[in-house]
Coordinates of C-alpha atoms and ligand atoms in Angstrom, one line a residue:
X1 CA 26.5 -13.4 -26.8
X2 CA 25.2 -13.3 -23.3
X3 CA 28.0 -14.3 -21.1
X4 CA 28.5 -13.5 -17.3
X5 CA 30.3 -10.0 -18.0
X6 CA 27.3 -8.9 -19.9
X7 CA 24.9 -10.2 -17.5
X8 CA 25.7 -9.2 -13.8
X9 CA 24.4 -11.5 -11.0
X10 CA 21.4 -9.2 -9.3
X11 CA 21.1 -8.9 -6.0
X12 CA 19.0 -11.1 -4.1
X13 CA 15.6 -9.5 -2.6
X14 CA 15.9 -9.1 1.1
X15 CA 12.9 -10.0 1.9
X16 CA 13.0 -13.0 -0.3
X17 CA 16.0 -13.6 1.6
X18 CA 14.6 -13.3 5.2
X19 CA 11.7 -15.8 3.9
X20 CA 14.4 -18.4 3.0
X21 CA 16.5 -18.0 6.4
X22 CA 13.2 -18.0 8.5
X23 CA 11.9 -21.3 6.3
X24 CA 15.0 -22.7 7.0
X25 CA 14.8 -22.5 10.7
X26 CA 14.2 -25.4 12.6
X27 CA 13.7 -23.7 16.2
X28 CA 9.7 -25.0 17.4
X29 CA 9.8 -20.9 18.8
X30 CA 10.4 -19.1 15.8
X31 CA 8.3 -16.0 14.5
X32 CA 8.1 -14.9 11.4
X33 CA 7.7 -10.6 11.8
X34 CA 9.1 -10.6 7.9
X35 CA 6.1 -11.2 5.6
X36 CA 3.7 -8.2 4.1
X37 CA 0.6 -10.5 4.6
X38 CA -2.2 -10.9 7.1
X39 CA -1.8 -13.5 9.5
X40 CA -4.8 -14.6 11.8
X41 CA -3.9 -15.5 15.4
X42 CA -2.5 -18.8 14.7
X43 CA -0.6 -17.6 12.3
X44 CA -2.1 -18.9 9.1
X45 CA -3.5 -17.1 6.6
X46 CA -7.1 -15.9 6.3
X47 CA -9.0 -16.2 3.6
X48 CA -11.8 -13.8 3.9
X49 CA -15.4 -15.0 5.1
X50 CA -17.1 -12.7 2.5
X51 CA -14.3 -14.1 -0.2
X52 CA -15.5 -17.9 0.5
X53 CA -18.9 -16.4 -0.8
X54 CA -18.1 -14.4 -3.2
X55 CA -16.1 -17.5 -4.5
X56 CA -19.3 -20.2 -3.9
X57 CA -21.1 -17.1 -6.2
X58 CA -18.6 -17.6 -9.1
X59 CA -18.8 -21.2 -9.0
X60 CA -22.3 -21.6 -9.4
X61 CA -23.2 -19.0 -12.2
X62 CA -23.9 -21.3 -15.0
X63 CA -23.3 -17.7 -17.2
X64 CA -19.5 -17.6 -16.3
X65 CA -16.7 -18.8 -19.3
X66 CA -13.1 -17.9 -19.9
X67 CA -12.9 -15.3 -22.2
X68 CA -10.5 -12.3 -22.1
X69 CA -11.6 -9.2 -20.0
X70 CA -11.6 -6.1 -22.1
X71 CA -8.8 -4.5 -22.3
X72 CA -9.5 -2.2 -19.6
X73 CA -10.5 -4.7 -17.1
X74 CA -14.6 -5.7 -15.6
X75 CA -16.2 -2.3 -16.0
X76 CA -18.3 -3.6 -12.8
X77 CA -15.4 -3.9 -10.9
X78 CA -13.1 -0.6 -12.2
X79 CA -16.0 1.8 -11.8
X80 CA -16.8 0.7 -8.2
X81 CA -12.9 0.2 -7.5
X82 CA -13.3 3.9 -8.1
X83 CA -15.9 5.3 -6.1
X84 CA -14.6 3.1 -3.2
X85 CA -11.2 5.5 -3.6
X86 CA -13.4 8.3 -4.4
X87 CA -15.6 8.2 -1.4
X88 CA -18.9 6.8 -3.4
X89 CA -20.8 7.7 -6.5
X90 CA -21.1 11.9 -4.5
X91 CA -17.7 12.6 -5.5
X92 CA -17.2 15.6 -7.4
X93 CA -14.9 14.1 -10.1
X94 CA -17.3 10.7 -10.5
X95 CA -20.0 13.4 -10.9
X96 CA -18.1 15.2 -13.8
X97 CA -16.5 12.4 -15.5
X98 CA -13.2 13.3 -14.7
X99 CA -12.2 9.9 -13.9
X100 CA -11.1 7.5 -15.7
X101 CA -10.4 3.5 -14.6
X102 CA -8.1 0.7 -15.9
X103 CA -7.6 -3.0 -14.4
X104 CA -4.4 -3.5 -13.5
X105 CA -1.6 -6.4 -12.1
X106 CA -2.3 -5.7 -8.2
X107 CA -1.1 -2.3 -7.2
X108 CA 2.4 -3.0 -8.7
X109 CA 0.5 -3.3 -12.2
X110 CA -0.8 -0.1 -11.5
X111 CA 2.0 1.6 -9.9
X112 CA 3.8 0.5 -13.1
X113 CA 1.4 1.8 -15.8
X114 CA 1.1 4.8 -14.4
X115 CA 4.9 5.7 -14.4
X116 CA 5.0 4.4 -17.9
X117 CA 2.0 7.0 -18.8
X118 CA 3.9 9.5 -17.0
X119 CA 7.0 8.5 -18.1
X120 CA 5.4 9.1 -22.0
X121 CA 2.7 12.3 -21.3
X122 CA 3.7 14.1 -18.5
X123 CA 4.0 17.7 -19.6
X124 CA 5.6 18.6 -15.9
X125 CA 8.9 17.9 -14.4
X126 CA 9.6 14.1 -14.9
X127 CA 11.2 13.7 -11.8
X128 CA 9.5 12.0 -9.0
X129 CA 10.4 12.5 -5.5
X130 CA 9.6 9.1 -2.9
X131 CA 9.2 8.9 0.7
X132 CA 12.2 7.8 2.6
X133 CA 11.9 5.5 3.4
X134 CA 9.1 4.1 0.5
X135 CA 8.0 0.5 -0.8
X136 CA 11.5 -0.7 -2.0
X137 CA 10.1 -1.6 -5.5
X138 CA 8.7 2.2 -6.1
X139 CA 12.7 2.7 -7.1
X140 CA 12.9 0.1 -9.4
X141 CA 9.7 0.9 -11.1
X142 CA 10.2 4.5 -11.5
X143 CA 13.7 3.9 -12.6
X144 CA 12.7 0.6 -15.2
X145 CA 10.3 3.7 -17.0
X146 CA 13.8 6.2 -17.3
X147 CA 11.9 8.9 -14.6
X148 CA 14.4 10.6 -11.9
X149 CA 14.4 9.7 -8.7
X150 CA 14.4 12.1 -5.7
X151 CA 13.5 11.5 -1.9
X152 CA 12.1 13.8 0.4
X153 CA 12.3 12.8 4.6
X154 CA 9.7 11.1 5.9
X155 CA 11.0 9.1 9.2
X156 CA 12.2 10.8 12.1
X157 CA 14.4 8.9 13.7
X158 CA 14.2 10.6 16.8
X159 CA 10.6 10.5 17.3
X160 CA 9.9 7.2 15.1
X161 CA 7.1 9.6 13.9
X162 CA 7.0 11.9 10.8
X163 CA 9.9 14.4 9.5
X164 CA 7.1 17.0 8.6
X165 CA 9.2 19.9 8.5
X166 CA 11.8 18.0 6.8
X167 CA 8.6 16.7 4.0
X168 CA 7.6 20.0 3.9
X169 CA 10.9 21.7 3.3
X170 CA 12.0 19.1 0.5
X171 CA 8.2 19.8 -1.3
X172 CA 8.5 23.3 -1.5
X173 CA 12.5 22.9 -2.6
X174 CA 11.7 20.6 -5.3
X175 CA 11.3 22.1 -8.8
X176 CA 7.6 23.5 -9.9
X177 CA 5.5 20.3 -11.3
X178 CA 7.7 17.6 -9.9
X179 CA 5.6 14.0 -9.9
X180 CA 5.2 13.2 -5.4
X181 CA 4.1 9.9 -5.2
X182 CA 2.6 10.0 -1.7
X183 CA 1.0 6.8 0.1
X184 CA -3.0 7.3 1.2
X185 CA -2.7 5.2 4.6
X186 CA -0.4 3.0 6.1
X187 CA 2.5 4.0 5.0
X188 CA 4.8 1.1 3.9
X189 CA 7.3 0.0 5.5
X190 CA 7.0 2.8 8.7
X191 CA 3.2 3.1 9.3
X192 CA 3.5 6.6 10.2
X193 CA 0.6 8.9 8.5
X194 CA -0.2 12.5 7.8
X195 CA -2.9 13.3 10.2
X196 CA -5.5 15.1 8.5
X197 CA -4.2 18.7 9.3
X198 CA -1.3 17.8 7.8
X199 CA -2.5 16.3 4.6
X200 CA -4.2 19.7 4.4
X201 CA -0.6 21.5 4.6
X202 CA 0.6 19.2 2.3
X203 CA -2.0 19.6 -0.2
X204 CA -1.3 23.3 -0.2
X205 CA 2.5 23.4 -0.6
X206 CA 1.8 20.9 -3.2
X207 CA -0.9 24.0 -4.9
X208 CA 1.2 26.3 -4.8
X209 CA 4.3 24.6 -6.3
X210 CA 2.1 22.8 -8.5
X211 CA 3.2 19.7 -7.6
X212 CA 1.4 16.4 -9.1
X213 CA 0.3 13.8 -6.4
X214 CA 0.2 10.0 -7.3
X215 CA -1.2 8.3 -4.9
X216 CA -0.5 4.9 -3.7
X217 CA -3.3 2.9 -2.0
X218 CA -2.8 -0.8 -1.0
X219 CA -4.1 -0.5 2.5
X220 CA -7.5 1.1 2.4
X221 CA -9.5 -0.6 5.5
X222 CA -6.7 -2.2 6.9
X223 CA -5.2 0.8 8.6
X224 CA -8.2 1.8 11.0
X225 CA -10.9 -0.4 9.8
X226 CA -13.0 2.3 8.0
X227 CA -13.3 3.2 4.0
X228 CA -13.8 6.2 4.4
X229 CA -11.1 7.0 7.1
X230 CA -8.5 5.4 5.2
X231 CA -9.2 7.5 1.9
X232 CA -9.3 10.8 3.6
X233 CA -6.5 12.4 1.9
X234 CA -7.4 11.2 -1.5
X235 CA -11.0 12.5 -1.1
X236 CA -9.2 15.9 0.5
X237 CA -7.1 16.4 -2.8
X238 CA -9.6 15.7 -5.1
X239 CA -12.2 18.3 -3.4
X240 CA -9.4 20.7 -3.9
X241 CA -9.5 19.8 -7.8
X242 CA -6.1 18.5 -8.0
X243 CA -5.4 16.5 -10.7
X244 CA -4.3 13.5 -9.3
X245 CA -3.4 9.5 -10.0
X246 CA -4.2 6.7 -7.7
X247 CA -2.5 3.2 -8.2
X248 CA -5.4 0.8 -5.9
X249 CA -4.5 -2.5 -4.8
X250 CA -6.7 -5.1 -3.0
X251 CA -4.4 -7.5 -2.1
X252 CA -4.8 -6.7 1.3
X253 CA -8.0 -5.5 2.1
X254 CA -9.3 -8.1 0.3
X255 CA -6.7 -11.0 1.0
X256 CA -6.5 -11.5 -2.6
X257 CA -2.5 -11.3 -3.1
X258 CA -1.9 -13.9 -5.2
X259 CA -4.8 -12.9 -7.6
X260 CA -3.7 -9.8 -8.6
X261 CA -7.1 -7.8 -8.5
X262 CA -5.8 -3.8 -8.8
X263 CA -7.0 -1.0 -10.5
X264 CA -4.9 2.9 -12.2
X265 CA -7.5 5.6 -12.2
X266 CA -6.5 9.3 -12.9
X267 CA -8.7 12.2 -12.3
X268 CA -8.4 15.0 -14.0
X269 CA -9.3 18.4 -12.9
X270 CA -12.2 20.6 -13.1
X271 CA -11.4 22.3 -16.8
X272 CA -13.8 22.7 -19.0
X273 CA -12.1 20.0 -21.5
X274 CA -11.5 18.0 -18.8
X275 CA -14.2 15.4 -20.4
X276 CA -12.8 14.9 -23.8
X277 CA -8.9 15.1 -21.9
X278 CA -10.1 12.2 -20.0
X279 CA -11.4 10.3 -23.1
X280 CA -7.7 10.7 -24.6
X281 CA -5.7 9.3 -21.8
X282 CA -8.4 6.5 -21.4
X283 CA -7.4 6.0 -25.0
X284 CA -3.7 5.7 -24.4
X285 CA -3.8 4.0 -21.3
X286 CA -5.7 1.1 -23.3
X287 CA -2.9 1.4 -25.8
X288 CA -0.3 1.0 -23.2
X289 CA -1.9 -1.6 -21.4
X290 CA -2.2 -3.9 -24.4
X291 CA 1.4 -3.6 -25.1
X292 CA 2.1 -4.7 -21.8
X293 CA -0.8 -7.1 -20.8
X294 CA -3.2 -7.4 -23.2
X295 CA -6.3 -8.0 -21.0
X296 CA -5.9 -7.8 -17.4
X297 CA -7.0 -11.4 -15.2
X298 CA -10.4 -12.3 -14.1
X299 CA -10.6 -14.5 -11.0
X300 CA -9.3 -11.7 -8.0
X301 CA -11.2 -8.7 -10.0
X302 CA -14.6 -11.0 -10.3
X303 CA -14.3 -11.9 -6.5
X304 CA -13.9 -8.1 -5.5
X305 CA -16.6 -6.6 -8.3
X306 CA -19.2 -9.4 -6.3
X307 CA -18.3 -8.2 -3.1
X308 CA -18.6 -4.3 -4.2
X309 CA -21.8 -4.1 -6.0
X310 CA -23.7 -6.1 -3.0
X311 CA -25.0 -4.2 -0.2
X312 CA -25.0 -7.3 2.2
X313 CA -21.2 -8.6 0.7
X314 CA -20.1 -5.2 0.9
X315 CA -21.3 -4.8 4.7
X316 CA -19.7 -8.2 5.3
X317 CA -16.9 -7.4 3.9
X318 CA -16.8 -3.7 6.3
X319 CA -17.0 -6.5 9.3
X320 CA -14.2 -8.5 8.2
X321 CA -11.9 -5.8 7.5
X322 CA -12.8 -4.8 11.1
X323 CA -11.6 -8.2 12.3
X324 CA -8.1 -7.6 10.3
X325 CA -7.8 -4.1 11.3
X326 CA -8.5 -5.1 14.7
X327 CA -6.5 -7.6 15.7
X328 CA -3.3 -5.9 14.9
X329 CA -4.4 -3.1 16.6
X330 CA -4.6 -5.0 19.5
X331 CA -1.3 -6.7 19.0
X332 CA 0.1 -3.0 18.3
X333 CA -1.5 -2.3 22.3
X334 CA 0.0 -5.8 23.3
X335 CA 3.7 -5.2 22.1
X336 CA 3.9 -2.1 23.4
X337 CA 2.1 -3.0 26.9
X338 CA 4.5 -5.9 27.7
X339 CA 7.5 -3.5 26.8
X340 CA 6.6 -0.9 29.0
X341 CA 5.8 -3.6 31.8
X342 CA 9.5 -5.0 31.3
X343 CA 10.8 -1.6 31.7
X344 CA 12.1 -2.0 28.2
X345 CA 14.7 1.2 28.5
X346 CA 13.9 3.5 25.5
X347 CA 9.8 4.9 24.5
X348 CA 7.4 2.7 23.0
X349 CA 4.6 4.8 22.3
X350 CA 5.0 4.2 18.4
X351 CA 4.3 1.4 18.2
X352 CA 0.3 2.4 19.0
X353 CA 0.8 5.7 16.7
X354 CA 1.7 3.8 13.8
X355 CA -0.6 2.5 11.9
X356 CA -1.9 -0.8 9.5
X357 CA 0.2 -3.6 8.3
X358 CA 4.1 -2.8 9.6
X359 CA 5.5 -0.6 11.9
X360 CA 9.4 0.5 12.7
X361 CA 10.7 -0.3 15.9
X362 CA 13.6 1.6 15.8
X363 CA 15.7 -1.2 16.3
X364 CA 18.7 -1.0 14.2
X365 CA 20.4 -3.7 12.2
X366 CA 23.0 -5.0 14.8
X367 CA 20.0 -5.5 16.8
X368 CA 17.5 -6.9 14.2
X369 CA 20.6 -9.8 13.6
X370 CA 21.1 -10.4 17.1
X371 CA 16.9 -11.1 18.1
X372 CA 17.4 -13.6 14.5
X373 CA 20.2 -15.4 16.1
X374 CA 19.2 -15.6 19.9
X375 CA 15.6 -15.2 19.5
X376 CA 14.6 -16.9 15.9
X377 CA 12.2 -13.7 15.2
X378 CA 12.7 -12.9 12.2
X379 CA 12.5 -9.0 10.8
X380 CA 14.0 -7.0 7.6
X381 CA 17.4 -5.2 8.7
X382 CA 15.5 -1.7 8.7
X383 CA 13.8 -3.0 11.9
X384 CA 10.3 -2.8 10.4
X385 CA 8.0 -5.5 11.9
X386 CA 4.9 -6.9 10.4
X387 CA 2.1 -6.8 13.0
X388 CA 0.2 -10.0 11.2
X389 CA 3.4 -12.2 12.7
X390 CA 2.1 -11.0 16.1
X391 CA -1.1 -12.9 17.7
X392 CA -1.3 -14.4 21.3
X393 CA 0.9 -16.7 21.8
X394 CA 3.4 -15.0 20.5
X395 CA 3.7 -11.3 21.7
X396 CA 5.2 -12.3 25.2
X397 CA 8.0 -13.6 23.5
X398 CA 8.6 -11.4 21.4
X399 CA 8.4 -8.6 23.7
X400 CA 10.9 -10.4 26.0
X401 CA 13.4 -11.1 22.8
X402 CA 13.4 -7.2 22.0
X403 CA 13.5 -6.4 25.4
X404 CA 17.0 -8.4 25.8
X405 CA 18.8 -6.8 22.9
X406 CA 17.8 -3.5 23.5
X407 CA 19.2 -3.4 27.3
Ligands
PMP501 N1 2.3 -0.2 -2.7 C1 2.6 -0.4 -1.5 C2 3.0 0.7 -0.6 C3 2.6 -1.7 -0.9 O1 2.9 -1.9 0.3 C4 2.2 -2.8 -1.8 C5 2.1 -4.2 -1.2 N2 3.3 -4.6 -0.6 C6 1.8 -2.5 -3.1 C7 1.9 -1.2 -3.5 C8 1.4 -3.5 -4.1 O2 1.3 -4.8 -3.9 P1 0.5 -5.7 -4.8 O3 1.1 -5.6 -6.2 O4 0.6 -7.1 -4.2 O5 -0.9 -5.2 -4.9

């Protein structure tokens, strides 16, 4: 029977954690730098303009019931949740067919299904190798489907910008066909990027060791503020005819979190079977879904598939995502400015480099406990910030507060 031996206490999420400690903080000056959501500049969340409308839409359509989704999700909302990953209907593999969509959970539902397809038809390596540092839960999803795990650098300490020789080196040391799961823009939890050359250098070790990208998209238009800037290196892999997956979330770009609007495509490449090889793993992936789901959920999916098959909603939507994007851009300028004007000792030019929701301070832990304890401002040990906690009123403080435990 189940008894304590056989069922080990887990540990607690740290973030989870950090959540409680910073609700449970009674100082008026606290700031919460913890949470992955966007925050406007009093600090509350934003539900999206184009969202309230997209919403009033839903409401008032007489037409609208309850009834399961298909299996694979609102073809409305899948097959534009592509092109908008793709780079519009133009894309070569939308063109050919070579794609092929499936609703998911969020873009942990989709993360998820597609190491379970891998985990079941990958005909490669079944190892995949993770940033590191990565999205904490990529470990435990990866692992929950049986695949190896492998890291290859990412941070440079030194710089607080990318390892690239040290990416580089692990890719081309990792065995022929290994599974990289690489993240399309704003890179969780450093916000350090590729820039586009080196995408391009990565794409080609990844050629010629025959590497399989899956790519993890949960920021596109947060990072800069512009689709198609966000969704380079996917576009730039799939021009190159990889074969590639792509696990799409809109719980930020869309301030959906708690909906769970997501989508799993997979493209495959430019063979000459690779219609009817699409077909099959559209097939399976139905299969696999309904074990696990059934039929994926309407509400966050309906929302997005108004806003993305409406020229004005979808130009609304461009401007709103320019109001996110740009207000933690400007916090990102803020920090940094009042750093530099205290004379904070060390270089604080990353904080403007990196890019979208979070960015790595470089402070270490000692440090991150000490601004919690003097300061109230509350981070994850790895000192990685979220820029949404940062508006205003705030940034001063905050700025000061780092300041004192860095000297
Ligand atoms: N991947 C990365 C890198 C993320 O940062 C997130 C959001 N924290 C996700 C996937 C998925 O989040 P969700 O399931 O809420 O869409």
């Amino acid at each position: 029977s189940f008894t304590a031996q056989v069922v080990p206490q887990a540990p607690e999420d740290p973030l989870f954690g950090l959540m409680a400690a910073y609700r449970a903080d009674n100082a008026p000056n606290k700031v919460d730098l913890g949470i992955g959501a966007y925050r406007d500049n009093n600090a509350k969340p934003w539900v999206l303009p184009v969202v309230k409308k997209a919403d009033e839409i839903l409401r008032n359509d007489p037409e609208l019931n309850h009834e399961y989704a298909p299996i694979a999700g609102i073809p409305a909302f899948t097959g534009k949740a592509a092109e908008l990953i793709l780079g519009g209907a133009d894309s070569p593999a939308i063109k050919e067919k070579r794609v092929t969509s499936i609703q998911t959970i969020s873009g942990t539902g989709a993360v998820h299904l597609g190491a379970l397809f891998l985990a079941k038809f990958f005909p490669g390596t079944k190892k995949v190798y993770l940033s590191n540092p990565t999205w904490a839960n990529h470990n435990q999803i990866f692992s929950n489907v049986g695949i190896p795990i492998a890291q290859y650098p990412y941070f440079d300490k030194k710089t607080r910008g990318l390892d690239f020789e040290g990416m580089k080196q692990a890719l081309l040391n990792a065995e022929d066909k290994s599974i990289i799961l690489l993240h399309a823009c704003a890179h969780n939890p450093t916000g350090v990027d590729p820039t586009f050359d080196q995408w391009k250098e990565i794409a080609q070790i990844m050629r010629q060791k025959s590497h399989f990208p899956f790519f993890d998209t949960a920021y596109q238009g947060f990072a800069t503020g512009d689709l198609m800037k966000d969704n380079a290196a996917v576009r730039y892999f799939v021009e190159q005819g990889f074969e590639l997956l792509v696990a799409q979330s809109f719980a930020k770009n869309f301030g959906l979190y708690g909906e769970r609007a997501g989508c799993f495509h997979v493209v495959t490449g430019p063979a000459s079977d690779a219609q009817e090889t699409i077909k099959r793993i559209a097939s399976q992936l139905a299969i696999l879904q309904r074990s696990e789901i059934s039929n994926p959920p309407l509400y966050g999916a309906r929302i997005a598939s108004t806003v993305l098959n409406d020229k004005a909603l979808f130009a609304e939507w461009e401007e709103n995502l320019r109001t996110m994007s740009g207000r933690i851009i400007d916090m990102r300028k803020a920090l940094r400015g009042k750093l530099e004007e205290l004379g904070t000792p060390g270089t604080w030019n990353h904080i403007t480099d990196q890019i979208g929701m979070f960015s790595f301070t470089g402070l270490s832990e000692k440090q991150v406990l000490k601004v919690r304890e003097d300061a109230h401002v509350y981070m994850t040990k790895n000192g990685r910030i979220s820029m949404a906690g940062l508006n205003t009123n705030n940034v001063e403080y905050v700025a000061k507060a780092f300041d004192k435990v860095v000297r």
